[in-house]
Every structure is written in C-alpha cells, then in structure tokens.
C-alpha cells in the first residue's frame, strides 16, 4: 500500500517537475543543482532556492526603492541589481526570472524608467510564482520522503 | 523652419496691414525659393530619422529629392549663364555704341571745321573776283575819263569841223589805246554832247573787235545846241534815228581798219552810256544785258567835264562782261562740287557756276533773271529757301547746314558784298554728301563693322561662358553627387553601426538558447537508454549545434573583422589536431557527397604553434566548406607544409617547380620576412603553407582575384544552386592577411580549384616538437586497402617515407590476392611469378617485403571494401579472420557504419577501429597500438597468457569536435596544457589520444550493459580531453585537493558554485567581494577569513592542514585558484585581480584567476584577460568546462609539487 502511494507521489512529482520545465519556469541549471544534492547535502536545492528568493526579495526591494523617484533614477544601481539577479537566477535555473532580467537590463541600458518598473513588476510576479511552485515541489518531495520513497531522478528531454 | 523665423521678423515691420501682408507673402515666396535654392540639402538632413521609420518610402523620397535637386541645380546654372550673357551683351553693346558715337562726333566736328573753311573759301573767291572786276572797270573808266578830259581840254572849243574831227580822231586813238590794253573790257563808249558817239566793242562770239561811230554829218560843229544841256538826252542817240551808224571791224591787236565800215541799224548798237546815266555827275554802275552776250554785263558810266568843270562834255561808258566770274565759279565747282551764284541786291542773277542761261528772253529782248526763277533747280531751291528763311532782311553772312532741298541735304552759305553802287550777294550751295557723304558712309561702315565685331565677341563670350560654367555646373553636379554619396555613406555607416550594435546585443540572447540546446544534447548523450542509432543521431546533432554556435560566433566576429577590431589571440595550440578535427568534421559531409577528404600535412609541420586557433580553423573551415559546396565527386585535399622563415631561400630553390605561379607572393614574402626579422629577431617564426585542392567546378581565371571580395561569387548563379552569401572567402582573406599571410587561387592541372595560402605563425620556444616515431625498426608491413585513391596514395607515400613497407589495394579482390601473397608466402612461394595481375612495382614491393625479417603485418581495411549491401561481408570477415593471427587488422569505419558491423568486428577480436578519414595521426596511432600490442604479446607470451587483448580494443571518440565549440578561447587555453604531454613517442605514458579508445568492457553479450559502462567512460574521456590527464578515480573527484577561493556576491551563485566544486573534491573558500578576496589572499592563514564563513573554514582547515602537511613545499599562497565574479560590490573582479597581480609583483607567485561573468561578449573576455585573469567562464557555470579550466590551470603546479615531493 505504501509503495503504491509512493509510486503515485513519485509520478506526481515527476509530472510536476516536467511541467515546470515545459512551462519555462526552470531550465537545465536546476537539474544541475539537483544533481549536486546528495547525502552530504540533503537540503542543498531548497537551501539554494531559499537563498535565491531572499536575494530576490532584497534586490527587488532595493530596485523598487531606486525606481520610486520619478526623476534622477540611479540606473547604475538598478543595473547592478538586475545583473546580480540575473546571475543568481541563471544559476538556480529560474528561467523565466532570468528572461525578464534580460529585458530589464535592456531597459536599464536605455534608461527607460517605465520599462524598468514594468520589468520589476514582472520579476516580482515571476519570482513569487516560482516560489509557490517550488514550495509545492519541495512539499511533494517531503511527502515522498515521509512516505519512505526516494526522490526520482527526472531528466528533461 | 528658417522661413518661419524670417516671416516672423517681417511681421514686425510696421506697415499698412494689407500691403504688409501682400509684401510678406511675396517676400516669403521669394525667401522660400531662396532657401530651397541655397540649402537644398537641409531638407535632406532632417529626413534620416523619418527615413528610418518609413523605410518603404525612402527610395521614393530619395528619388524625388534627387530629381528635384537636379532640376533646381540645372535651373540655377541656366539662370546664371543667362545673367552673365546678358551682362556681356550689355557691356559689348555699350562699348560699341560709345566707340561709334565718339568716333563719329569727332570726325564730324573736324570735318565740319574743314568744310566751313572750304565753303568760306568758295564763297570768297567769286566775290573777290567780282570785286576785282568791278575795280578794274572802275579804274579803266576813270582812266578813260581823265584821258578824255585831257584831249578835250587841249582842243578846247573846237570851232571848225576839222578841229572837231581832229579832236575826235585823238579821242579815238586814246580810247583805242586804253581799250587795247584792257582785254577784259567788253566795250568803251564815248558819247559826246553833240550826240556823236564813239565806241569800241569786242564781240566775244566772233572774237572780233569793232569800232562803232555815228555819222558826223548830222551834227553841227558848233553852236547848234551842244551847249544846250537840255539837248542831252538819250533820245539823241536812239531818237536820232536819222543818224547813221557805222561799224568798222578792226584788227584786235593793231587797231587797223579792216574792211569798210558797215552801216548798222541803231538797234544793234551796244549799250552806249548817255548823259542820263550820270545825272549827278558821279560815276554810276549798271548791270545790263546785251543782245550779243548771254551773260549780264557790268557797265560803268562817268561824265567828262570841260575845262571849267562846269559842264559835261561827254559821257564815258565802260562795259565788262561778268563772264569771267562765271568761268571762275565753274572752275571752282568743278573741283569742289556744288553750286555758286551771284546776285544783285534785288536778286538778279549775275553769275552762276552752271551753264544755264542767266537771261530770259522776253519780247523786249533779253532781261536779267531773278535767282528764284533760275532754270537750275538747285539754285532756285536755294534761293527760295533763303528767301523763305531770311526774307528781305538778309544778314551779311549766312551759314546754314543741313538744309533740305528736295531729297538731299545741302550746305548753304551766302555772303553780302556791300558795294556802294552795286551790292552783290554771293551764295554757295554744296550738297552735304559731297563733304559728309563719305563721312556718313564711313560711319555707317564703321558701325556695321563694330556691330558685327561685337556680335562675334558676344557669341565667343557666350561660348566661353558656356564652357566655363559648364565646368562649374559639372563641379556643382559632382558636389551634389558627393554630398549625396556622403550622406548615403553616413546612413550606411549608421545602419552598419546599428547592425553591429544589434548583433552585440543579440549575441547573448542568441548564444543562450544555443547553449541550452547543446547542454540538453549533452544530457541526452549521457543518457543510457538511447539506442545506438539515436546515439549517433544525437551526436550528430551535437556536432551540428556546436557548428551552429560557431557560425553564430563567426557572424558576430565578422562585424569585428570588418571594422578591424578583431584582435588575434596568441596562444599555443596543436595545429595538426585542429586541422584533423576539421577534416573529421567535414569528412562526414563529404562522404555523403561521395567526395574524399584528405589531410596531408608534412612531417616538418610544427606540432605546436602560437596563434589564434579559432581563426585558423575558421579559415580552413570556410575554405573546405567552400570546396565541398562545389565538388560533387573526387577529392578535397588539405595540404600543409612548412618552411622556416630563416631558411626561406633554400626552400625556394627546392620548391621552385611547385611555386612558380607564386613568384610575386614569394618576393613579397621575402620582403615581409626581412621586415619580420628586423622587428623580432629572436621570434621563431614559421611560414606555413597550405593548399586546399578540390576537384570541383573550378573558378574562371578572371575571377581569381574578385572571389575574395565580399559578396562576390565566381558565378552569380551559385547563390541559386549552392546558396551562400559570398562572405566566406572575404573573411578568409581578411583573417589570412591579419595573420601576415596571403591567399590566392593558383593554376591547377586538371579540374578544380587550388587555393594556396601561407600564414606566418610563431612556434613556441620549446624545441623538439617534431619528434617522429621511428617505425622502420619494427619491420612493419602495412597493407592499405582503401577505396579512395588519393588518401591511399598519400598515406602510402608517407609510410614509405618512414621506412614502412606498404602495399596498396583498392578493392576486395586485390586485397585478398595480396593478403594471400603476403601471408601465405610460405606455402605459395613459387606462385609469385604466376600472378599476372600484380603490377611490377607491386611485385617489387612484395619482394622487398620478403626480405624483411620477422615482419609485422598491419592491414588497414576500409569498411567500404567489404560488401555491406548484402551479407557477404560476414563471409569476407571470416575470410580475413583467418589471417588475424599473422596480421593486425585496423578498420576504417564510416561514421554511419552500422552497429552490427561494429559488433561483429569486435566479436571477431578486431579492436582497432578508426573513423574515416585516415590521416597521419591516426595512422601513427594504429601503428603505435600495433607495436605496443606486439610488445605486450611478446611479454604475455612469455608469461603464457595471450588471451587478454581486449585492452587494445579501440573505438572512436564521439565528442572529438568539442575543440571547435563555442568557447574556443577557454578551451585553447586549456589545450596548451593538454598538448604538452601529448607526444606520440611516449607510448607508455598514461595519456590516451582521442582517436582510439580503450573499450575493455566490450563483452558484447549485453549491449545495454556495455552502453552503460561506455557512457561514464566517454564522460571520462571528455574530461581527459579537457585535462589531458588520466585520473585514477571517478571524475567526480577530479578536483581533489585543489583549494579554491570563490569570490561571489550573489548568495545563490556562491552556494551553487561552492557545492559544485566541493562535490568534485575541491576545497572551497567563499568570500563576498573583491576586497575580501584580496584580503584573504594576503593573510597567510585561512583563519582570518570572513566570519560568515567560519563554520566552513573550520572544516576546511582540517582538510587543508592535511594537504599542507603533505606539501609543505607548496607555495605560500593559501589557494591554488581563484574564481572571481566580475561584478561585485565594494571591489569588483577586475579591480581585485589588478590588486592581486600588483601584490604578486616581485614574488614568484602567480595565482590563477578565473573570471566568472554573465557577459558573454568576447570583449568582456578581453577585458578579463587584460586585467590579468587567466581564464574566463560564463554564467551559468558549465561543470565540465569549469573542471577542465581549473585543471588546466592548476595541474601543472600540482605535478610540479608531486614531482618535487
């Protein structure tokens, strides 16, 4: 009985993670991250991801504060924030966030405040979205583990 | 815009509104025109932005603009020309008119003066003549009177008839004397008181002289009334009809009487002055007419007084003809022309210059004629004019010019000579044309000449203007053209800039998905549930993707090359390997095309050269792909040979025949070499010659130069048939030139194209690169059985050169025959001569082989030699298998050789398999493997165990082309470390070449099992490829013992990288910014790290301590390598690197620094390398790439330490 639940959960997990990939939330880098997780570092992925989200909220906060003032926006500061965000998002494999970051960066380069604000909102939305999705994913993982199963390796082809 | 401001300023002018508006409109119009005129390009300057937006309209706009511009410039030129011409015309006209006018005026003036003098003269002379005539007459008259008085006084009061007669006789003599002396006189008459008349008369008509006298009979001698004054009347003469008049002709000279006196009627008498003419006793003058004369006569009468002076005794009359005056006038007029006449005060004509009559015949005899009645028209008209103009009060002198008489103009001059008794008026009428006619005519001619001359000048001037302005207009046109061109160029440059900017911006975005594709493919390749076919396909996709990525990079680079911003790298690389990889890659394509790809590098080619490997590969990739495009059958050969720049002359003499068409390039090369020698004396420069030789359609010789231009293709139709942009060869030439070389199409025997190029590359200082293994001592015999004749020939040639006996076979039959001959030599020894179909050379070769003692046979068989279409190949394999004890088989596989064949081969124990094409390095590999195997066999035989041959089973590395992947630079930097240990002679070193691979676990019973085992192995090779080092343990621990300092501000990245590195066995210390990185380097101990990392450092300490204790000799730096993020707060990666490098100055230390950056542009890479970093990794971090980079940077030092330890 337990095995069937585990199998179901595992399939669910697999489907979920594939859907995340297919919807473009995640990319290869996330699989890389997952590969790095092993017995020595059991919570590596969630640790990194939470680091990433902390970083995200912090950066978005700073950037929104920078962009608040309608004039004399310090685009350099915003740019460095975006750059950082882009680096971390690409490292985590948060593909959508990264893509938004790219356009965000363009906006910064041309000093388009409106565009920046739009991108900022988008980034905010995307990362929160990803956060909930990953939260679900980790919950699923926890369930599998609690059920005594193992996390299946999911390869994205 | 300018027009607006202008009109605004106009509006300020105070004026009545209506007028101002009108004026404004007008001015504005004019101004608009002017601005159009003056600044025709202004509109154009403003347009580019619009043009960019509305591309579609651009063409049309431009066209319209151009045409309007042309039109306006034509108009302007036309108007300018016209203006200049009009000005010229005015100038010339003015000059002409003025010249003519002044000339005429001055001429006229002077002529008029002259004419006046002339007229005056003409006028004066008849008057003077008249005057003299009158004077003469008067003098003669006076003389006659005095003489008469004297005679009469002498015979005072004659009383008798005789006395009287005597007195008359005396009077007659005296008078005759006087008359004879004065020839001009017409007549002298003496009328006595008593009525007696004595007269002498000359008849000019008959030129005879007459004496006329009256009969004396009727006169009383005395007393009868002579004293009676009242009896003195004219009646006495005419009335005394009773008197008889006689006329006696006289000899005009002597006065002798000739003939008898004739009685004449009184009517025929000449005018005899009577007492009536001298009523007051004074002299009187008359103009009379005579019957005999057709001209008027001037007669003077004077009384003769008696002694007492009281009474008049007689009257003396002297008559002079005015004929001579007329004669003079005629003479004058003959000379000067015109008419002259004299009139009395009353207007009677006295004399004229014409021959017309002066008298008019009336019934009462001839009478004087008035001038106005003259028959001569001119005189009449002149007189009438005078009359009309002046009337009776005529001034003394009249000078009239331009008097119009009839149709002609005349000068009329009149002079009034006021003689007391006889006032005379003299008139001269001269036609104006006599004097001025010539002048006028000349003036007219002058005018015509002037006008024609000026017209000529005008036309010449116009032509000149046309010619001159033609130049100007041409220049204007050219300038307009130039401006347009410049504008176009600017636009083109701008768009080119946009393009490169666009490309620069896009590069990241373009490469990211490509990287994803490649990454996914890598995952797929490492997947274990792939069938073999799928695996092959995926491998192919992987290759193509890397090629595509490379293409992308090339496109990006093109803009750099074009703008000259390309900087060539200077890194060591294995030239042979690059080219081999290239040929391998293209051979796949070529085999599909049924084209043979051959790599023929000479042995003296340096293994390692310094240069830009990526660019070099790019050059040949372009050339070869170009060749493939145009070659359908035959072969493509990439030849390479080398030439030391210092021994160029020797080479030249050696290879003269080969490089004849190359002569100009050669001389250039010599110059270049001289230059090079000067610039870098100790640099070990090599001239590498390459040829790409194909059997394609060839290039027309006329296009040999132009194919290297951009967008040039030898045949315009190629784009249709073969595609391509024509950029490839352009890039090639640019790159070759950049590398100090040159490329050319060379004349070739046979079909196809031969491109020859040379490059100047420096070789590293390390000597002994060309260590060629000496195979001759092993007694090898190679049997080459290949389809492609070119490759076979080249390989066999090379083998023979190295002292290896070689036999060639092109198909199965030949192969079997030779095999039999070679291997069954013992049994069929005597059958040699019976082999008819073996060529002489082959036979000689075989006989040579016979002499080799203990030969080692290597049979290289092309899989294509077997008949793979049917199952015959199995039979063939079985057949060959019989010889496998005597000879080693090496198989040349195609990339698409099916797995069954491979499996079968493996099963049979044929373990040496290489992919086509076969080239030198692969051949060496095979030979080495054979030699090694033989040695081992010998060894094993000694030990009595010969079954374990499987270690030499060889296969093909699928990811061999990774060397050509997107990040060439980082890999080449890695490769220079790879290549060092790779030396063909070091057979027993743990190094594996890529061509052959150990496939120990090929127990083919379960294919999937072999695959699972194969995959980690392959993974391993890849790492080895990167690292060049065989690792004993698992690849996961490939970074064992390496201490890495990670400077990264992003927590996520830091964490990921840390874990990643730690997984691979590295010891990682993470810091948050550049400053910390610098600080942690400066501290000798790791303890002084960032407090946030303390927990980690404590762990690491233990690990590190162990390493430290192991290698206390290791340098004082606590880390082996730094991974440095470029963008960090406080101190970014560049600054940190600079600081570290500064700190290292003076020490022997050089800690490798690898940049981590999200920027993917190579400019960033250049920046990284510039500040002193050693390598460059892009985010997200590719694990393999990172490992290889780290290993390449750290291993040498570890080796050193291990060696020293």
PDB file of N, CA and C in Angstrom, chain B residues 568-575 606-613 616 683-686 688 739 759-766 769 976 980:
ATOM      1  N   UNK B 568      43.758  39.187 -32.759  1.00  0.00           N
ATOM      2  CA  UNK B 568      44.080  37.768 -32.814  1.00  0.00           C
ATOM      3  C   UNK B 568      44.687  37.341 -31.495  1.00  0.00           C
ATOM      4  N   UNK B 569      44.318  36.164 -31.111  1.00  0.00           N
ATOM      5  CA  UNK B 569      44.860  35.637 -29.878  1.00  0.00           C
ATOM      6  C   UNK B 569      46.286  35.152 -30.110  1.00  0.00           C
ATOM      7  N   UNK B 570      46.998  35.078 -29.057  1.00  0.00           N
ATOM      8  CA  UNK B 570      48.332  34.490 -29.142  1.00  0.00           C
ATOM      9  C   UNK B 570      48.368  33.361 -28.139  1.00  0.00           C
ATOM     10  N   UNK B 571      48.049  32.201 -28.595  1.00  0.00           N
ATOM     11  CA  UNK B 571      48.070  31.078 -27.667  1.00  0.00           C
ATOM     12  C   UNK B 571      48.631  29.872 -28.404  1.00  0.00           C
ATOM     13  N   UNK B 572      49.212  29.014 -27.647  1.00  0.00           N
ATOM     14  CA  UNK B 572      49.754  27.807 -28.261  1.00  0.00           C
ATOM     15  C   UNK B 572      48.621  26.844 -28.555  1.00  0.00           C
ATOM     16  N   UNK B 573      48.728  26.200 -29.676  1.00  0.00           N
ATOM     17  CA  UNK B 573      47.744  25.169 -29.955  1.00  0.00           C
ATOM     18  C   UNK B 573      48.350  24.138 -30.899  1.00  0.00           C
ATOM     19  N   UNK B 574      47.678  23.011 -30.925  1.00  0.00           N
ATOM     20  CA  UNK B 574      48.159  21.931 -31.772  1.00  0.00           C
ATOM     21  C   UNK B 574      47.521  22.090 -33.134  1.00  0.00           C
ATOM     22  N   UNK B 575      48.331  22.530 -34.043  1.00  0.00           N
ATOM     23  CA  UNK B 575      47.833  22.834 -35.380  1.00  0.00           C
ATOM     24  C   UNK B 575      47.269  21.587 -36.038  1.00  0.00           C
ATOM     25  N   UNK B 606      55.209  22.016 -37.472  1.00  0.00           N
ATOM     26  CA  UNK B 606      55.348  22.031 -36.019  1.00  0.00           C
ATOM     27  C   UNK B 606      54.063  21.572 -35.364  1.00  0.00           C
ATOM     28  N   UNK B 607      54.208  20.814 -34.311  1.00  0.00           N
ATOM     29  CA  UNK B 607      53.018  20.329 -33.621  1.00  0.00           C
ATOM     30  C   UNK B 607      52.320  21.474 -32.915  1.00  0.00           C
ATOM     31  N   UNK B 608      53.130  22.311 -32.297  1.00  0.00           N
ATOM     32  CA  UNK B 608      52.544  23.412 -31.552  1.00  0.00           C
ATOM     33  C   UNK B 608      52.925  24.718 -32.224  1.00  0.00           C
ATOM     34  N   UNK B 609      51.951  25.544 -32.396  1.00  0.00           N
ATOM     35  CA  UNK B 609      52.246  26.889 -32.892  1.00  0.00           C
ATOM     36  C   UNK B 609      51.512  27.876 -32.013  1.00  0.00           C
ATOM     37  N   UNK B 610      51.963  29.095 -32.101  1.00  0.00           N
ATOM     38  CA  UNK B 610      51.271  30.146 -31.356  1.00  0.00           C
ATOM     39  C   UNK B 610      50.412  30.924 -32.331  1.00  0.00           C
ATOM     40  N   UNK B 611      49.220  31.176 -31.941  1.00  0.00           N
ATOM     41  CA  UNK B 611      48.350  31.923 -32.827  1.00  0.00           C
ATOM     42  C   UNK B 611      46.919  31.785 -32.361  1.00  0.00           C
ATOM     43  N   UNK B 612      46.038  32.181 -33.239  1.00  0.00           N
ATOM     44  CA  UNK B 612      44.629  32.126 -32.891  1.00  0.00           C
ATOM     45  C   UNK B 612      44.050  30.886 -33.539  1.00  0.00           C
ATOM     46  N   UNK B 613      43.886  29.852 -32.747  1.00  0.00           N
ATOM     47  CA  UNK B 613      43.450  28.585 -33.326  1.00  0.00           C
ATOM     48  C   UNK B 613      42.051  28.710 -33.905  1.00  0.00           C
ATOM     49  N   UNK B 616      42.215  30.278 -37.210  1.00  0.00           N
ATOM     50  CA  UNK B 616      42.850  29.387 -38.167  1.00  0.00           C
ATOM     51  C   UNK B 616      41.857  28.336 -38.627  1.00  0.00           C
ATOM     52  N   UNK B 683      62.211  35.850 -32.451  1.00  0.00           N
ATOM     53  CA  UNK B 683      60.959  35.104 -32.533  1.00  0.00           C
ATOM     54  C   UNK B 683      61.110  33.984 -33.545  1.00  0.00           C
ATOM     55  N   UNK B 684      60.644  32.853 -33.170  1.00  0.00           N
ATOM     56  CA  UNK B 684      60.799  31.686 -34.023  1.00  0.00           C
ATOM     57  C   UNK B 684      59.618  31.616 -34.979  1.00  0.00           C
ATOM     58  N   UNK B 685      59.718  32.387 -36.027  1.00  0.00           N
ATOM     59  CA  UNK B 685      58.592  32.493 -36.947  1.00  0.00           C
ATOM     60  C   UNK B 685      58.663  31.378 -37.975  1.00  0.00           C
ATOM     61  N   UNK B 686      57.498  30.902 -38.311  1.00  0.00           N
ATOM     62  CA  UNK B 686      57.423  29.869 -39.335  1.00  0.00           C
ATOM     63  C   UNK B 686      56.476  30.349 -40.410  1.00  0.00           C
ATOM     64  N   UNK B 688      53.906  28.870 -42.787  1.00  0.00           N
ATOM     65  CA  UNK B 688      53.169  27.633 -43.020  1.00  0.00           C
ATOM     66  C   UNK B 688      52.388  27.791 -44.312  1.00  0.00           C
ATOM     67  N   UNK B 739      46.867  37.473 -40.264  1.00  0.00           N
ATOM     68  CA  UNK B 739      47.919  36.607 -39.734  1.00  0.00           C
ATOM     69  C   UNK B 739      49.211  36.762 -40.509  1.00  0.00           C
ATOM     70  N   UNK B 759      50.724  31.373 -44.001  1.00  0.00           N
ATOM     71  CA  UNK B 759      50.493  32.083 -42.758  1.00  0.00           C
ATOM     72  C   UNK B 759      51.825  32.191 -42.056  1.00  0.00           C
ATOM     73  N   UNK B 760      51.980  33.232 -41.339  1.00  0.00           N
ATOM     74  CA  UNK B 760      53.203  33.361 -40.556  1.00  0.00           C
ATOM     75  C   UNK B 760      52.823  33.199 -39.097  1.00  0.00           C
ATOM     76  N   UNK B 761      53.270  32.113 -38.536  1.00  0.00           N
ATOM     77  CA  UNK B 761      52.937  31.828 -37.141  1.00  0.00           C
ATOM     78  C   UNK B 761      54.234  31.610 -36.389  1.00  0.00           C
ATOM     79  N   UNK B 762      54.197  31.974 -35.166  1.00  0.00           N
ATOM     80  CA  UNK B 762      55.395  31.736 -34.377  1.00  0.00           C
ATOM     81  C   UNK B 762      55.236  30.398 -33.659  1.00  0.00           C
ATOM     82  N   UNK B 763      56.351  29.767 -33.427  1.00  0.00           N
ATOM     83  CA  UNK B 763      56.311  28.490 -32.727  1.00  0.00           C
ATOM     84  C   UNK B 763      56.882  28.705 -31.348  1.00  0.00           C
ATOM     85  N   UNK B 764      56.404  27.955 -30.396  1.00  0.00           N
ATOM     86  CA  UNK B 764      56.920  28.139 -29.047  1.00  0.00           C
ATOM     87  C   UNK B 764      58.415  27.784 -28.965  1.00  0.00           C
ATOM     88  N   UNK B 765      59.008  28.314 -27.941  1.00  0.00           N
ATOM     89  CA  UNK B 765      60.451  28.163 -27.813  1.00  0.00           C
ATOM     90  C   UNK B 765      60.866  26.717 -27.591  1.00  0.00           C
ATOM     91  N   UNK B 766      59.953  25.964 -27.007  1.00  0.00           N
ATOM     92  CA  UNK B 766      60.321  24.572 -26.696  1.00  0.00           C
ATOM     93  C   UNK B 766      60.661  23.824 -27.963  1.00  0.00           C
ATOM     94  N   UNK B 769      59.786  19.529 -31.310  1.00  0.00           N
ATOM     95  CA  UNK B 769      58.358  19.312 -31.486  1.00  0.00           C
ATOM     96  C   UNK B 769      58.095  18.206 -32.493  1.00  0.00           C
ATOM     97  N   UNK B 976      46.576  24.120 -24.267  1.00  0.00           N
ATOM     98  CA  UNK B 976      48.028  24.229 -24.307  1.00  0.00           C
ATOM     99  C   UNK B 976      48.661  23.374 -23.210  1.00  0.00           C
ATOM    100  N   UNK B 980      50.942  19.504 -24.149  1.00  0.00           N
ATOM    101  CA  UNK B 980      52.336  19.297 -23.759  1.00  0.00           C
ATOM    102  C   UNK B 980      52.691  17.830 -23.540  1.00  0.00           C
TER     103      UNK B 980
END
